[in-house]
Amino acid sequence: MLGVGTAAYQIEGAYNEGGRGASIWDTYTGANTVGMPGSVCKEAPCPLNSVMSDKGATGNVANNHYHKYKEDVAMMKDLGLKYYRFSVAWPRIVPTGHMKDGVNKEGIQFYHDLIDELINSGITPLITIYHWDLPQGLLDIGFEKALPACDPQYQQGWYDCTWGEDGTPIPTGMKSTVAKEFLAYAELLLQEYGDKVKAWATFNEAWTFTALASGYGKAPSQQPYMDVDIWPKVAGHNVILAHLMVVMKFREMQKSGALTPEHKVFITNNQDWREPLTEKKEDIAAAHYLIEGGLGWFCDPIFGVDGVHDYPKSMRKTLKYLPKFSEEEMKLLKENKPDAFGLNHYGTSFVAYDNGKYTTTHAGLVQGKSSWLFRAAWGYRKLLNWVKNHYGEYPIWGTEAGWSDGLEDPLAGKQDSGRLTYYQTYLLESLNAIKEDGVKMESFMAWSLMDNFEWEMGYAERFGCMWNEFLWDKDPNAPSADTPIYNAYSGKVEGKCGDDCARQRVAPGPQRPKDQTRHMRNSMLRLIETWGSPTMITGPMQDDFFQAATDQNICFGHGTYETSDGIEECSPEALSTKRVVPA
């Protein structure tokens, strides 16, 4: 399977339309959620989390995919795309997160319409059930005083727990409110879309939305869950068992005939390669320890190592806190393994161990726009082999890999050498892993279809294979200079956003989101070559496709975009003068 991926919060926009409820990312970015189902903000302006890096940016409008999905699917078809991985927004389906409060028929219909549009265009959909947008109704927050942890009178989200006799939290796992509600939500999706969609991922990057959600950039980053040694492990434990519950339901539905044997369930985890800086045994051990503490944290219990479904021994021996699985839970994990190994990978770092601590460096590796992204395709191949050797002969589905830049001009994408080199080398090493190393790799999904909301980095980093014209404007529902700041470390609202939220070109506005346009980067040529010829991308003048993609602009949509030469038009009426593809 060769294709591209996206996530609901990053591209859909329409955050307060169509019956959608508030998510933890709406709260985290300071969006105006007053009156939305599940909202914890009672009066605007709503507080903005201090951990948010690109303050003022939100997913309120994003790519306006909710309204432009037909144009976007037409674009995918024109590009010759065969596989498309996307996520469903939980709060668009169950606005408060609680099934007892009702489901949103408009949200359910939206995804029916999207899936039908994809299938009718010859594109196979893959669904991610959870890509970080937890309904806010499942997680309470105190803006003036931190709420108590492990207290059942409050909604605890993925941190649902009780207190142990030793004063440490015990994750409530399969008994937790969040796991039960996630199972109900997942079952609803399988019932609604199971006859149309065969491949289902339970979670995307559990490490990212747990390990980094206690002050390292990701939502919720709120008190009392900021101790990075404790709360990510609580959340991760609940996530693993919620995944198990969905897999068990999936198998049950297969046995009953509601789903077929051809339906596949998996989980996507993430890991960048850690290369020992030297051949010293300490460096080798440190690199292996970091991979086990990242990928192994979730994959050892889910896929098992030597028949044991538990956390890595290296974690058990070194961490001051790590929850325990019951014998029954480990048995169920062993009996309900996924059908494939979903793997997101971006870059590589070198690891050294000295004086009781490890350090990571990136000497000689080319860096993307992102502070953490360093290109090394050989690292990807090594990781693929590590997965094969560690977990056995599972089919590996590469579900994300990509490169970031900060280019502000659509024509700059014509010199997209960083992304072009990235995909050329990573695809080559994937092929080498398959042919020379015997890795059972069955999928490579590029991230992402188009530039979008890049989480805490807002729109400052662009991962799209298609450059996006966001039409920067003022959003009255996004943070402003007067927006209060929620200090994630003190657990209180302290001060205002000020100049950080008064900058220009921070986020798209709601004034004309339908006029957004998408633009070909020349790196897309490499992907198109991989998955096959496009249907009509040669353009209205039948010019050579390569020349059109590298020397002139190919745009999709009906609207305008800005270049160094001024405002340009992207519409069928401009066909006589511009190399465009009408949506």
PDB file of N, CA, C and O in Angstrom, residues 275-311:
ATOM      1  N   GLU A 275      21.147   5.409  16.861  1.00  0.00           N
ATOM      2  CA  GLU A 275      22.383   4.753  16.440  1.00  0.00           C
ATOM      3  C   GLU A 275      23.470   4.976  17.486  1.00  0.00           C
ATOM      4  O   GLU A 275      23.731   6.123  17.893  1.00  0.00           O
ATOM      5  N   PRO A 276      24.126   3.909  17.976  1.00  0.00           N
ATOM      6  CA  PRO A 276      25.241   4.101  18.913  1.00  0.00           C
ATOM      7  C   PRO A 276      26.327   4.978  18.287  1.00  0.00           C
ATOM      8  O   PRO A 276      26.705   4.775  17.123  1.00  0.00           O
ATOM      9  N   LEU A 277      26.794   5.960  19.037  1.00  0.00           N
ATOM     10  CA  LEU A 277      27.808   6.862  18.498  1.00  0.00           C
ATOM     11  C   LEU A 277      29.121   6.141  18.225  1.00  0.00           C
ATOM     12  O   LEU A 277      29.822   6.442  17.256  1.00  0.00           O
ATOM     13  N   THR A 278      29.444   5.185  19.085  1.00  0.00           N
ATOM     14  CA  THR A 278      30.658   4.384  18.912  1.00  0.00           C
ATOM     15  C   THR A 278      30.305   2.909  19.089  1.00  0.00           C
ATOM     16  O   THR A 278      29.147   2.558  19.333  1.00  0.00           O
ATOM     17  N   GLU A 279      31.298   2.066  19.018  1.00  0.00           N
ATOM     18  CA  GLU A 279      31.091   0.637  19.233  1.00  0.00           C
ATOM     19  C   GLU A 279      31.237   0.243  20.699  1.00  0.00           C
ATOM     20  O   GLU A 279      31.208  -0.940  21.025  1.00  0.00           O
ATOM     21  N   LYS A 280      31.360   1.234  21.562  1.00  0.00           N
ATOM     22  CA  LYS A 280      31.431   0.944  23.000  1.00  0.00           C
ATOM     23  C   LYS A 280      30.130   0.280  23.448  1.00  0.00           C
ATOM     24  O   LYS A 280      29.040   0.679  23.026  1.00  0.00           O
ATOM     25  N   LYS A 281      30.249  -0.693  24.311  1.00  0.00           N
ATOM     26  CA  LYS A 281      29.060  -1.424  24.755  1.00  0.00           C
ATOM     27  C   LYS A 281      28.072  -0.506  25.462  1.00  0.00           C
ATOM     28  O   LYS A 281      26.863  -0.722  25.412  1.00  0.00           O
ATOM     29  N   GLU A 282      28.582   0.547  26.131  1.00  0.00           N
ATOM     30  CA  GLU A 282      27.695   1.474  26.816  1.00  0.00           C
ATOM     31  C   GLU A 282      26.835   2.255  25.821  1.00  0.00           C
ATOM     32  O   GLU A 282      25.642   2.481  26.059  1.00  0.00           O
ATOM     33  N   ASP A 283      27.421   2.685  24.707  1.00  0.00           N
ATOM     34  CA  ASP A 283      26.660   3.410  23.680  1.00  0.00           C
ATOM     35  C   ASP A 283      25.630   2.498  23.026  1.00  0.00           C
ATOM     36  O   ASP A 283      24.487   2.912  22.770  1.00  0.00           O
ATOM     37  N   ILE A 284      26.026   1.261  22.754  1.00  0.00           N
ATOM     38  CA  ILE A 284      25.100   0.299  22.138  1.00  0.00           C
ATOM     39  C   ILE A 284      23.924   0.035  23.069  1.00  0.00           C
ATOM     40  O   ILE A 284      22.763   0.020  22.650  1.00  0.00           O
ATOM     41  N   ALA A 285      24.219  -0.162  24.354  1.00  0.00           N
ATOM     42  CA  ALA A 285      23.157  -0.428  25.325  1.00  0.00           C
ATOM     43  C   ALA A 285      22.231   0.771  25.474  1.00  0.00           C
ATOM     44  O   ALA A 285      21.007   0.618  25.579  1.00  0.00           O
ATOM     45  N   ALA A 286      22.788   1.987  25.480  1.00  0.00           N
ATOM     46  CA  ALA A 286      21.968   3.187  25.628  1.00  0.00           C
ATOM     47  C   ALA A 286      21.027   3.367  24.446  1.00  0.00           C
ATOM     48  O   ALA A 286      19.850   3.726  24.623  1.00  0.00           O
ATOM     49  N   ALA A 287      21.536   3.107  23.241  1.00  0.00           N
ATOM     50  CA  ALA A 287      20.691   3.233  22.048  1.00  0.00           C
ATOM     51  C   ALA A 287      19.545   2.223  22.093  1.00  0.00           C
ATOM     52  O   ALA A 287      18.389   2.554  21.796  1.00  0.00           O
ATOM     53  N   HIS A 288      19.864   0.997  22.466  1.00  0.00           N
ATOM     54  CA  HIS A 288      18.833  -0.043  22.552  1.00  0.00           C
ATOM     55  C   HIS A 288      17.818   0.290  23.650  1.00  0.00           C
ATOM     56  O   HIS A 288      16.606   0.086  23.471  1.00  0.00           O
ATOM     57  N   TYR A 289      18.311   0.825  24.746  1.00  0.00           N
ATOM     58  CA  TYR A 289      17.436   1.189  25.865  1.00  0.00           C
ATOM     59  C   TYR A 289      16.419   2.254  25.435  1.00  0.00           C
ATOM     60  O   TYR A 289      15.240   2.185  25.792  1.00  0.00           O
ATOM     61  N   LEU A 290      16.859   3.225  24.644  1.00  0.00           N
ATOM     62  CA  LEU A 290      15.959   4.283  24.204  1.00  0.00           C
ATOM     63  C   LEU A 290      14.886   3.752  23.266  1.00  0.00           C
ATOM     64  O   LEU A 290      13.727   4.184  23.310  1.00  0.00           O
ATOM     65  N   ILE A 291      15.249   2.808  22.405  1.00  0.00           N
ATOM     66  CA  ILE A 291      14.249   2.230  21.505  1.00  0.00           C
ATOM     67  C   ILE A 291      13.250   1.388  22.297  1.00  0.00           C
ATOM     68  O   ILE A 291      12.044   1.448  22.056  1.00  0.00           O
ATOM     69  N   GLU A 292      13.741   0.622  23.248  1.00  0.00           N
ATOM     70  CA  GLU A 292      12.822  -0.169  24.080  1.00  0.00           C
ATOM     71  C   GLU A 292      11.910   0.737  24.908  1.00  0.00           C
ATOM     72  O   GLU A 292      10.736   0.438  25.112  1.00  0.00           O
ATOM     73  N   GLY A 293      12.451   1.868  25.370  1.00  0.00           N
ATOM     74  CA  GLY A 293      11.655   2.780  26.184  1.00  0.00           C
ATOM     75  C   GLY A 293      10.680   3.603  25.378  1.00  0.00           C
ATOM     76  O   GLY A 293       9.792   4.257  25.951  1.00  0.00           O
ATOM     77  N   GLY A 294      10.811   3.596  24.056  1.00  0.00           N
ATOM     78  CA  GLY A 294       9.873   4.297  23.191  1.00  0.00           C
ATOM     79  C   GLY A 294       8.936   3.330  22.502  1.00  0.00           C
ATOM     80  O   GLY A 294       7.767   3.180  22.879  1.00  0.00           O
ATOM     81  N   LEU A 295       9.462   2.620  21.526  1.00  0.00           N
ATOM     82  CA  LEU A 295       8.657   1.658  20.774  1.00  0.00           C
ATOM     83  C   LEU A 295       8.267   0.459  21.631  1.00  0.00           C
ATOM     84  O   LEU A 295       7.121   0.004  21.614  1.00  0.00           O
ATOM     85  N   GLY A 296       9.229  -0.047  22.404  1.00  0.00           N
ATOM     86  CA  GLY A 296       8.963  -1.234  23.223  1.00  0.00           C
ATOM     87  C   GLY A 296       7.949  -1.001  24.318  1.00  0.00           C
ATOM     88  O   GLY A 296       7.245  -1.936  24.731  1.00  0.00           O
ATOM     89  N   TRP A 297       7.880   0.223  24.809  1.00  0.00           N
ATOM     90  CA  TRP A 297       6.916   0.587  25.861  1.00  0.00           C
ATOM     91  C   TRP A 297       5.503   0.140  25.487  1.00  0.00           C
ATOM     92  O   TRP A 297       4.783  -0.450  26.299  1.00  0.00           O
ATOM     93  N   PHE A 298       5.126   0.360  24.242  1.00  0.00           N
ATOM     94  CA  PHE A 298       3.782  -0.020  23.801  1.00  0.00           C
ATOM     95  C   PHE A 298       3.758  -1.342  23.039  1.00  0.00           C
ATOM     96  O   PHE A 298       2.784  -2.096  23.142  1.00  0.00           O
ATOM     97  N   CYS A 299       4.811  -1.617  22.291  1.00  0.00           N
ATOM     98  CA  CYS A 299       4.765  -2.793  21.420  1.00  0.00           C
ATOM     99  C   CYS A 299       5.089  -4.102  22.123  1.00  0.00           C
ATOM    100  O   CYS A 299       4.576  -5.151  21.729  1.00  0.00           O
ATOM    101  N   ASP A 300       5.924  -4.072  23.147  1.00  0.00           N
ATOM    102  CA  ASP A 300       6.195  -5.320  23.873  1.00  0.00           C
ATOM    103  C   ASP A 300       4.913  -5.900  24.480  1.00  0.00           C
ATOM    104  O   ASP A 300       4.642  -7.105  24.332  1.00  0.00           O
ATOM    105  N   PRO A 301       4.095  -5.110  25.165  1.00  0.00           N
ATOM    106  CA  PRO A 301       2.842  -5.688  25.686  1.00  0.00           C
ATOM    107  C   PRO A 301       1.876  -6.102  24.593  1.00  0.00           C
ATOM    108  O   PRO A 301       1.165  -7.110  24.735  1.00  0.00           O
ATOM    109  N   ILE A 302       1.823  -5.338  23.492  1.00  0.00           N
ATOM    110  CA  ILE A 302       0.811  -5.596  22.467  1.00  0.00           C
ATOM    111  C   ILE A 302       1.208  -6.741  21.543  1.00  0.00           C
ATOM    112  O   ILE A 302       0.389  -7.610  21.230  1.00  0.00           O
ATOM    113  N   PHE A 303       2.464  -6.780  21.110  1.00  0.00           N
ATOM    114  CA  PHE A 303       2.907  -7.809  20.156  1.00  0.00           C
ATOM    115  C   PHE A 303       3.614  -8.972  20.843  1.00  0.00           C
ATOM    116  O   PHE A 303       3.673 -10.068  20.291  1.00  0.00           O
ATOM    117  N   GLY A 304       4.163  -8.711  22.006  1.00  0.00           N
ATOM    118  CA  GLY A 304       4.839  -9.764  22.747  1.00  0.00           C
ATOM    119  C   GLY A 304       6.277  -9.977  22.314  1.00  0.00           C
ATOM    120  O   GLY A 304       6.628  -9.787  21.143  1.00  0.00           O
ATOM    121  N   VAL A 305       7.116 -10.373  23.261  1.00  0.00           N
ATOM    122  CA  VAL A 305       8.509 -10.731  22.993  1.00  0.00           C
ATOM    123  C   VAL A 305       8.762 -12.072  23.655  1.00  0.00           C
ATOM    124  O   VAL A 305       8.603 -12.217  24.871  1.00  0.00           O
ATOM    125  N   ASP A 306       9.103 -13.060  22.841  1.00  0.00           N
ATOM    126  CA  ASP A 306       9.329 -14.424  23.338  1.00  0.00           C
ATOM    127  C   ASP A 306       8.113 -14.940  24.112  1.00  0.00           C
ATOM    128  O   ASP A 306       8.236 -15.614  25.142  1.00  0.00           O
ATOM    129  N   GLY A 307       6.934 -14.586  23.626  1.00  0.00           N
ATOM    130  CA  GLY A 307       5.706 -15.069  24.215  1.00  0.00           C
ATOM    131  C   GLY A 307       5.236 -14.320  25.443  1.00  0.00           C
ATOM    132  O   GLY A 307       4.183 -14.639  26.007  1.00  0.00           O
ATOM    133  N   VAL A 308       5.981 -13.288  25.852  1.00  0.00           N
ATOM    134  CA  VAL A 308       5.635 -12.515  27.041  1.00  0.00           C
ATOM    135  C   VAL A 308       5.072 -11.165  26.611  1.00  0.00           C
ATOM    136  O   VAL A 308       5.691 -10.438  25.837  1.00  0.00           O
ATOM    137  N   HIS A 309       3.907 -10.812  27.143  1.00  0.00           N
ATOM    138  CA  HIS A 309       3.254  -9.548  26.803  1.00  0.00           C
ATOM    139  C   HIS A 309       3.289  -8.624  28.014  1.00  0.00           C
ATOM    140  O   HIS A 309       2.334  -8.523  28.787  1.00  0.00           O
ATOM    141  N   ASP A 310       4.411  -7.961  28.166  1.00  0.00           N
ATOM    142  CA  ASP A 310       4.645  -7.079  29.305  1.00  0.00           C
ATOM    143  C   ASP A 310       5.606  -5.977  28.865  1.00  0.00           C
ATOM    144  O   ASP A 310       6.174  -6.026  27.763  1.00  0.00           O
ATOM    145  N   TYR A 311       5.805  -4.995  29.724  1.00  0.00           N
ATOM    146  CA  TYR A 311       6.754  -3.934  29.414  1.00  0.00           C
ATOM    147  C   TYR A 311       8.173  -4.500  29.331  1.00  0.00           C
ATOM    148  O   TYR A 311       8.484  -5.524  29.966  1.00  0.00           O
TER     149      TYR A 311
END
